PDB file of C-alpha atoms and ligand atoms in Angstrom:
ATOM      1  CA  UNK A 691      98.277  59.288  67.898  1.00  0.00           C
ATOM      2  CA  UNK A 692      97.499  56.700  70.093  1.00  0.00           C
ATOM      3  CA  UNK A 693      96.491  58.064  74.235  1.00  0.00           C
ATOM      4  CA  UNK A 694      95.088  57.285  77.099  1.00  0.00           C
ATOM      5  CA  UNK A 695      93.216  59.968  79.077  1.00  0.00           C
ATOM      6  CA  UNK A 696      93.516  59.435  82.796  1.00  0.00           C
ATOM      7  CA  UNK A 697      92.345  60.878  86.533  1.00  0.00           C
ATOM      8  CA  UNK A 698      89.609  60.618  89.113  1.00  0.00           C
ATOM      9  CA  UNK A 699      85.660  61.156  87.725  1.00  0.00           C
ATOM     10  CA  UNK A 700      85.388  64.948  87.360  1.00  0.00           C
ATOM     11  CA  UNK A 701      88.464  66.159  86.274  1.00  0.00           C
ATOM     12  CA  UNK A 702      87.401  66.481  82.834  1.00  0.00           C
ATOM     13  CA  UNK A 703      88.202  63.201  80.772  1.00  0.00           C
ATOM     14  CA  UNK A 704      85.109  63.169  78.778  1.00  0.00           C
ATOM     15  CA  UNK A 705      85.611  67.240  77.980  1.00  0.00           C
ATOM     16  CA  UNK A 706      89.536  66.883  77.314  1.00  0.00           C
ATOM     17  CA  UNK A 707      89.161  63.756  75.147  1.00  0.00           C
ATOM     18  CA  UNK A 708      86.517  64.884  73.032  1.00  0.00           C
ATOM     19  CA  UNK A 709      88.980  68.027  72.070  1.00  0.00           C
ATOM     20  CA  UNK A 710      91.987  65.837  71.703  1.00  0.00           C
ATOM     21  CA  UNK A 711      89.672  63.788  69.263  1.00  0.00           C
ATOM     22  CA  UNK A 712      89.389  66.600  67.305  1.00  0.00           C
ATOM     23  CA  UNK A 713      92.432  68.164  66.810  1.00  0.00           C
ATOM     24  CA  UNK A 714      94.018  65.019  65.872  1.00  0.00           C
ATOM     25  CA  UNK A 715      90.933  63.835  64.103  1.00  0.00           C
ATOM     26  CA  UNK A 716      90.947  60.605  65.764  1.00  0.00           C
ATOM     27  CA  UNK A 717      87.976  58.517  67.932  1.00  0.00           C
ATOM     28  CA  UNK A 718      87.782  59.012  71.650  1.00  0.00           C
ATOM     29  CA  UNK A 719      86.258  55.691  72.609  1.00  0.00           C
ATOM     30  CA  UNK A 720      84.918  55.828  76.982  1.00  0.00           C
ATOM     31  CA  UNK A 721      84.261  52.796  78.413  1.00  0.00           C
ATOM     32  CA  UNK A 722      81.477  54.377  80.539  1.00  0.00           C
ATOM     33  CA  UNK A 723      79.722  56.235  77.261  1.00  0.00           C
ATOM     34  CA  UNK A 724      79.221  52.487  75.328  1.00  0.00           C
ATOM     35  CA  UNK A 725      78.059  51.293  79.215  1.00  0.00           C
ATOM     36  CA  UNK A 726      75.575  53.951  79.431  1.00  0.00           C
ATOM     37  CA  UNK A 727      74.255  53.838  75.841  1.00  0.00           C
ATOM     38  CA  UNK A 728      73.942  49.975  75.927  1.00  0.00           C
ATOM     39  CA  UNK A 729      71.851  50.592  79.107  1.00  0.00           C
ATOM     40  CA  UNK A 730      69.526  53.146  77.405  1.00  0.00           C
ATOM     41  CA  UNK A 731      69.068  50.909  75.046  1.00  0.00           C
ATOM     42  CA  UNK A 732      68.283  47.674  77.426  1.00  0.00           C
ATOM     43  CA  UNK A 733      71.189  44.954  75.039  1.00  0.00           C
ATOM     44  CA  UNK A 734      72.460  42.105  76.917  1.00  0.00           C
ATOM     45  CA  UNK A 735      75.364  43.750  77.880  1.00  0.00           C
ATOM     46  CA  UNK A 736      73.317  46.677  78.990  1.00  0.00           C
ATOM     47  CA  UNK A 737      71.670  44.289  81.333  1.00  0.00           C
ATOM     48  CA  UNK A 738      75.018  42.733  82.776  1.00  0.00           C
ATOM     49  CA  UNK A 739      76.923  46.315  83.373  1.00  0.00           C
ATOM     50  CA  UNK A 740      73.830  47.847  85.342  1.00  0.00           C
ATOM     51  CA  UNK A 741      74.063  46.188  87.855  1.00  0.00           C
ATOM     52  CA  UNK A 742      77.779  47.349  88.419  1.00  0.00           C
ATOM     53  CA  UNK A 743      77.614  51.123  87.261  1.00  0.00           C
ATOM     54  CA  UNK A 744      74.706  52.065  89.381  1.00  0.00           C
ATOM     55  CA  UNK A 745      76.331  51.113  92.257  1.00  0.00           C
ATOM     56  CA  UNK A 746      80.123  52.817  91.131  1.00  0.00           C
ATOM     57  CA  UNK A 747      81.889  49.747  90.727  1.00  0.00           C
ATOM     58  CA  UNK A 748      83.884  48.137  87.979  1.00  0.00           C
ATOM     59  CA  UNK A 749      81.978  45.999  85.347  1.00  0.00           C
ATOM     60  CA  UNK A 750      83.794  42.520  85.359  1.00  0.00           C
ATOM     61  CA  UNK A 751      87.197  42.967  83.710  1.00  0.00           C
ATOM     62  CA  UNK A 752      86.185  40.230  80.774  1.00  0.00           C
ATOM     63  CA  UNK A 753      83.518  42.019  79.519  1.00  0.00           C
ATOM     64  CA  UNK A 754      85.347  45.463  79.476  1.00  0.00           C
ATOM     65  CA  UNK A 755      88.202  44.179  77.766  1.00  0.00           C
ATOM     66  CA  UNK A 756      86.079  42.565  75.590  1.00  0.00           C
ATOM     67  CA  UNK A 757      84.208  45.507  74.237  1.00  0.00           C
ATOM     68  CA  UNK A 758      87.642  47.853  74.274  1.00  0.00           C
ATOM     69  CA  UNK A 759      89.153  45.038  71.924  1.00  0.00           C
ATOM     70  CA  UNK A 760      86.026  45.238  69.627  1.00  0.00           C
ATOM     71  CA  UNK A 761      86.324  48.985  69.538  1.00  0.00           C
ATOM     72  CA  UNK A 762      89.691  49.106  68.136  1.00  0.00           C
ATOM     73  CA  UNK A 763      89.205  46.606  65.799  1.00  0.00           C
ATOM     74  CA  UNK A 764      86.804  49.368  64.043  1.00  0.00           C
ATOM     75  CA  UNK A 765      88.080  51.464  60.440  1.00  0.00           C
ATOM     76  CA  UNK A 766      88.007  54.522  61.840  1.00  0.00           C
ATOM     77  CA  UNK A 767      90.509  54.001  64.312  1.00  0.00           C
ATOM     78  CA  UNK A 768      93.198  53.519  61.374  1.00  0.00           C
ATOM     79  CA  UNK A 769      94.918  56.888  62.818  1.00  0.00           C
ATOM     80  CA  UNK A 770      95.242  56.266  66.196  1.00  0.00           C
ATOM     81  CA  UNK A 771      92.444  56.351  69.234  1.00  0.00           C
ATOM     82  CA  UNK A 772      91.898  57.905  72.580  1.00  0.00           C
ATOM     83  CA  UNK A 773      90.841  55.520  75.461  1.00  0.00           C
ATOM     84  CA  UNK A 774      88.787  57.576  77.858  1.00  0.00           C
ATOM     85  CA  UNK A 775      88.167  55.530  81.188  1.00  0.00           C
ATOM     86  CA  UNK A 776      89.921  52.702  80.342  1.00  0.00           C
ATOM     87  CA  UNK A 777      92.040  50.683  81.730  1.00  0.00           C
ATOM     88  CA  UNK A 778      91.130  51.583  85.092  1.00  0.00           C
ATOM     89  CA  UNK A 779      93.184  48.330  87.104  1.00  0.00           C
ATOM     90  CA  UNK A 780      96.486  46.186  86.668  1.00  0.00           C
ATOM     91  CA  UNK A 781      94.630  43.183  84.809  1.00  0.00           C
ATOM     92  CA  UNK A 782      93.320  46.034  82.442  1.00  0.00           C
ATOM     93  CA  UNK A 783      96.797  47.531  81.829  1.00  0.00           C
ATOM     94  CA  UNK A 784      97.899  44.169  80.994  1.00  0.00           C
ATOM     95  CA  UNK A 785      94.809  42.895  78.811  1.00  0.00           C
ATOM     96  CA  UNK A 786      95.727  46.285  76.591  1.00  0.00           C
ATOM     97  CA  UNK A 787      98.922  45.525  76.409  1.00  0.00           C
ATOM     98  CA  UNK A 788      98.314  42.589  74.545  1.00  0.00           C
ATOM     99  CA  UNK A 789      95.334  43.994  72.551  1.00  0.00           C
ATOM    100  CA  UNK A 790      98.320  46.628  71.284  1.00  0.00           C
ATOM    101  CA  UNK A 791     100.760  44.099  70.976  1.00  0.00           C
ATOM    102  CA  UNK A 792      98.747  41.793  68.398  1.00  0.00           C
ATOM    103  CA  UNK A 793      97.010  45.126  66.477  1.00  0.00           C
ATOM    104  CA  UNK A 794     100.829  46.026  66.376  1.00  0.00           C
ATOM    105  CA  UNK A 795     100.177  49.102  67.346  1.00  0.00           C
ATOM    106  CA  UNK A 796     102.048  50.611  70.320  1.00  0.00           C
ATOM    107  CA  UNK A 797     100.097  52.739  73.013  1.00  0.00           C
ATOM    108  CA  UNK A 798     102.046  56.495  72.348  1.00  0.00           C
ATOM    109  CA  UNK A 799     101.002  58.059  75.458  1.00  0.00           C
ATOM    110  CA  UNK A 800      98.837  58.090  78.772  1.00  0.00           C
ATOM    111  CA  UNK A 801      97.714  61.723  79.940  1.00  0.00           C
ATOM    112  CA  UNK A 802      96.996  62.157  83.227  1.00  0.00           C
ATOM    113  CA  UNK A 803      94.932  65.153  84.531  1.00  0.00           C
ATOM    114  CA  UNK A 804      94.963  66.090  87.800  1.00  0.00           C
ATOM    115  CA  UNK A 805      92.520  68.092  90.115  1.00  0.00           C
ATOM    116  CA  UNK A 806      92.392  68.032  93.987  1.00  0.00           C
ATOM    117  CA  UNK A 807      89.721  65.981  96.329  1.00  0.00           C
ATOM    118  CA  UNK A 808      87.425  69.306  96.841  1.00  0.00           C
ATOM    119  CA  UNK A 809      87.527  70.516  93.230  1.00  0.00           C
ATOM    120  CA  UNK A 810      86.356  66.980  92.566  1.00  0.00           C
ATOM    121  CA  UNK A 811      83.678  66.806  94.708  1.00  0.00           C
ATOM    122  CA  UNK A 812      82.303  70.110  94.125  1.00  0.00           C
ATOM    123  CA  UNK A 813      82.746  69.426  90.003  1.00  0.00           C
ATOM    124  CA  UNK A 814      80.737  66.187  90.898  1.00  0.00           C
ATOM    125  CA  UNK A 815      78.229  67.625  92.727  1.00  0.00           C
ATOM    126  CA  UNK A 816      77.892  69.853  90.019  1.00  0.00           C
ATOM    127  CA  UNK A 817      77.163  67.415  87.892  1.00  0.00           C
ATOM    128  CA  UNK A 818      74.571  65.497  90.169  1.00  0.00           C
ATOM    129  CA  UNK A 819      72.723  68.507  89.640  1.00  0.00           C
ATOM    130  CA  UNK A 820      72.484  69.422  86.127  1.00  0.00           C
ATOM    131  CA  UNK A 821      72.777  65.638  84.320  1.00  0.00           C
ATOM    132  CA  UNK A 822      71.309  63.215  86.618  1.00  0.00           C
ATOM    133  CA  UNK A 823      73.381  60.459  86.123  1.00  0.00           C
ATOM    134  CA  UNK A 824      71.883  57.361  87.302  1.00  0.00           C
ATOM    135  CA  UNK A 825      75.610  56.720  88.930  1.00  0.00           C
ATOM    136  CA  UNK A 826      75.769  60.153  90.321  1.00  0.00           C
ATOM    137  CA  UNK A 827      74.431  59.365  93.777  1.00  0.00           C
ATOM    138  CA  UNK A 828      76.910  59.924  97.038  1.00  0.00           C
ATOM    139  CA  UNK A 829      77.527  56.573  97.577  1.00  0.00           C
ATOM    140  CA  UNK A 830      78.323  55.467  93.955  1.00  0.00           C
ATOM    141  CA  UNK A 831      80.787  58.710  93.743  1.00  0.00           C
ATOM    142  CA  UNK A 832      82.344  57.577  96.998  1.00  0.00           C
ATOM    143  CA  UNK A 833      82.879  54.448  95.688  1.00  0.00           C
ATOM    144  CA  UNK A 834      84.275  54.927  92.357  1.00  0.00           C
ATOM    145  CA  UNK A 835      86.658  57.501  93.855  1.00  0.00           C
ATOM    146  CA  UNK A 836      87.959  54.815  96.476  1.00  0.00           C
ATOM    147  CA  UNK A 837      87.996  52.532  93.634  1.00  0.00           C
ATOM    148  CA  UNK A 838      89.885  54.902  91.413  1.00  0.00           C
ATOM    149  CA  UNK A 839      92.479  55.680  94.449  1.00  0.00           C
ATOM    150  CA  UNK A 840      93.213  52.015  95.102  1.00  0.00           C
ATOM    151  CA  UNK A 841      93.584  50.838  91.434  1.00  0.00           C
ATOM    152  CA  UNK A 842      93.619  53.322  88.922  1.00  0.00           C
ATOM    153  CA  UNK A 843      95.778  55.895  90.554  1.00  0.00           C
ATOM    154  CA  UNK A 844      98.681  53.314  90.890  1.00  0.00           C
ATOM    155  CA  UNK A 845      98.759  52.761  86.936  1.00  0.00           C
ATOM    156  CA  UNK A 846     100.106  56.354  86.787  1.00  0.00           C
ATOM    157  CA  UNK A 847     103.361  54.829  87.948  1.00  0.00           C
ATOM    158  CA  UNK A 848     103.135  51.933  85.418  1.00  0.00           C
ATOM    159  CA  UNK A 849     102.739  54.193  82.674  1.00  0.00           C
ATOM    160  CA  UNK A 850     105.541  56.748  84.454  1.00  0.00           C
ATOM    161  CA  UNK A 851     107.996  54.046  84.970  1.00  0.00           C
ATOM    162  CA  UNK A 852     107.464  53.069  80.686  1.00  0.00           C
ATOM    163  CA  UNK A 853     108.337  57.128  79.906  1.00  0.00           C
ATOM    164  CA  UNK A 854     104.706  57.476  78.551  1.00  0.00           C
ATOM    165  CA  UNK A 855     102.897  59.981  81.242  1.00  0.00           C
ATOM    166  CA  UNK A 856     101.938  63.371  80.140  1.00  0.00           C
ATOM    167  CA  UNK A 857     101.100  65.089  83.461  1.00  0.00           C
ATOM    168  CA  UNK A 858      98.585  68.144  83.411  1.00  0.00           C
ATOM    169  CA  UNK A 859      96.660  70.291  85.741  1.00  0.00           C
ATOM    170  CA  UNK A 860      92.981  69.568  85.370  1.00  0.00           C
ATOM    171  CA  UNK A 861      91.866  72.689  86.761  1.00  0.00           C
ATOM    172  CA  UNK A 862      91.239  75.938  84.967  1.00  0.00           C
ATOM    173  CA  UNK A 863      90.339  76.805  81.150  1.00  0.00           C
ATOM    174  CA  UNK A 864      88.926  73.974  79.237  1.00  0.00           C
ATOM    175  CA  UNK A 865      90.671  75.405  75.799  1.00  0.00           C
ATOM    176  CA  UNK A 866      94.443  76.668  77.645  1.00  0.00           C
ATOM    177  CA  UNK A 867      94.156  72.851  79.409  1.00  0.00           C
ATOM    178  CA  UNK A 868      93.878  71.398  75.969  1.00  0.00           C
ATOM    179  CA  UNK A 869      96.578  73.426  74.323  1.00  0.00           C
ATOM    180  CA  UNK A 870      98.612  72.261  77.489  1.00  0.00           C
ATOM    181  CA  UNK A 871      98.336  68.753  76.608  1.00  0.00           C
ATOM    182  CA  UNK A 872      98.863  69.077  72.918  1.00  0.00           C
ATOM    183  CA  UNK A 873     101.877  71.069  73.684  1.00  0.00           C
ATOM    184  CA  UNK A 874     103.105  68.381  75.863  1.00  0.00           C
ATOM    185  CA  UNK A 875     102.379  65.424  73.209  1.00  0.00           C
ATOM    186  CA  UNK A 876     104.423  67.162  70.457  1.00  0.00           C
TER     187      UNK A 876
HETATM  188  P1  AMP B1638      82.717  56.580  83.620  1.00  0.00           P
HETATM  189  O1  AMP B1638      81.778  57.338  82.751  1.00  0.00           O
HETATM  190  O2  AMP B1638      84.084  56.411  82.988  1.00  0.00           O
HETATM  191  O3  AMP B1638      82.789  57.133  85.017  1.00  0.00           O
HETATM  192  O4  AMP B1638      82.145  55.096  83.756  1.00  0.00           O
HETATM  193  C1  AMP B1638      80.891  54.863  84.334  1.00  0.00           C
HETATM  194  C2  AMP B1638      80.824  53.460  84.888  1.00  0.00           C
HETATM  195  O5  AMP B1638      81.035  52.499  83.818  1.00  0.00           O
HETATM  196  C3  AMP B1638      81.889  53.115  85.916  1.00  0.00           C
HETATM  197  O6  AMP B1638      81.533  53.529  87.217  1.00  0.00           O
HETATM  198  C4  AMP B1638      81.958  51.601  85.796  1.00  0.00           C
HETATM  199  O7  AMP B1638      80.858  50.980  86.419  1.00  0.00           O
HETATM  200  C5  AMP B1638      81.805  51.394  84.294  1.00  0.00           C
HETATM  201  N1  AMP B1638      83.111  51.418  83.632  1.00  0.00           N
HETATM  202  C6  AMP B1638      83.594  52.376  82.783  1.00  0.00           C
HETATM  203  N2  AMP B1638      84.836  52.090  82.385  1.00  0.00           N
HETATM  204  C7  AMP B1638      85.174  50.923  83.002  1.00  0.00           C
HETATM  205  C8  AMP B1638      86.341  50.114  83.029  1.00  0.00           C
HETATM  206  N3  AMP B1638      87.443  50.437  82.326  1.00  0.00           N
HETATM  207  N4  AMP B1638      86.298  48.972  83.761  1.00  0.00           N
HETATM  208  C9  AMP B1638      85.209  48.615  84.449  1.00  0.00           C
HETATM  209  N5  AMP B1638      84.087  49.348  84.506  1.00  0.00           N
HETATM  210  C10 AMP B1638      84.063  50.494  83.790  1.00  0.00           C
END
């Protein structure tokens, strides 16, 4: 099984994708979990993507793409892969699509999860609180959600309009929003 896992920061990617992972005993593989750890531990690319998450915005395409490309190329993603915060824009979308189309291995299905603005911001607020993430400040939530509005959002269509969305309320019990999705996958 091969997925995406999709929506605005505080719906519950990270939480959904690491279930996903394993009941189909497959990787999840976020963007912004090999970010942060190659910050904690102060690597070259570390370095270069500080600079961008602290302040909410989007590391350099190049070096993204880069790094999900390496990823896949791993053993252990012989069964399939989640991608959990990536891609997040239209030159992402299309630098994956080629990534799939030389591994030979076709994307199966994006799943979008869906929450509204207040649950988000009080989820993310939340969060502030009890992890102190060095990107959790007001302004860098207010930023990625603008940035997530005016460039993820639209890929919802993209993957819509290709008959791969899986569309699922966010909001409610972790477990009954997991069996939701698995239903939904088949
Ligand atoms: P996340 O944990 O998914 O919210 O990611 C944290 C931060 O890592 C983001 O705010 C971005 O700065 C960076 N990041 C994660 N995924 C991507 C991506 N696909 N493209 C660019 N930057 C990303």
């Amino acid at each position: 099984m091969r997925l995406l896992i999709m929506g605005p920061q505080g719906v519950g990617k990270g939480t959904q994708a690491a279930l996903l992972s394993k009941h189909y005993g497959i990787p999840a593989i976020s963007t912004g979990d090999i970010f942060r750890y190659n910050i904690k531990n102060h690597t070259e690319l570390g370095k270069e993507a500080q600079s961008y998450t602290d302040k909410g915005e989007l590391v350099p395409d190049e070096v993204t793409s880069r790094i999900v490309k390496d990823r896949l190329a791993h053993n252990d993603t012989k069964n399939g892969w989640i991608l959990d915060g990536y891609p997040r824009n239209a030159a992402q979308v299309q630098a994956l699509d080629q990534m799939l189309e030389e591994l030979g291995t076709p994307l199966d299905h994006a799943v979008a999860l869906e929450a509204d603005h207040d649950v988000l911001m009080d989820r993310m607020r939340k969060r502030a609180e009890q992890e102190g993430r060095a990107d959790d400040t007001p302004e860098a939530i207010a930023k990625r959600l603008k940035i997530y509005e005016e460039q993820t959002a639209p890929l919802l269509e993209t993957y819509k309009g290709r008959g791969e969305l899986v569309a699922v309320n966010g909001v409610g019990d972790i477990d009954e929003i997991s069996a939701k999705i698995i239903a939904q996958l088949g």
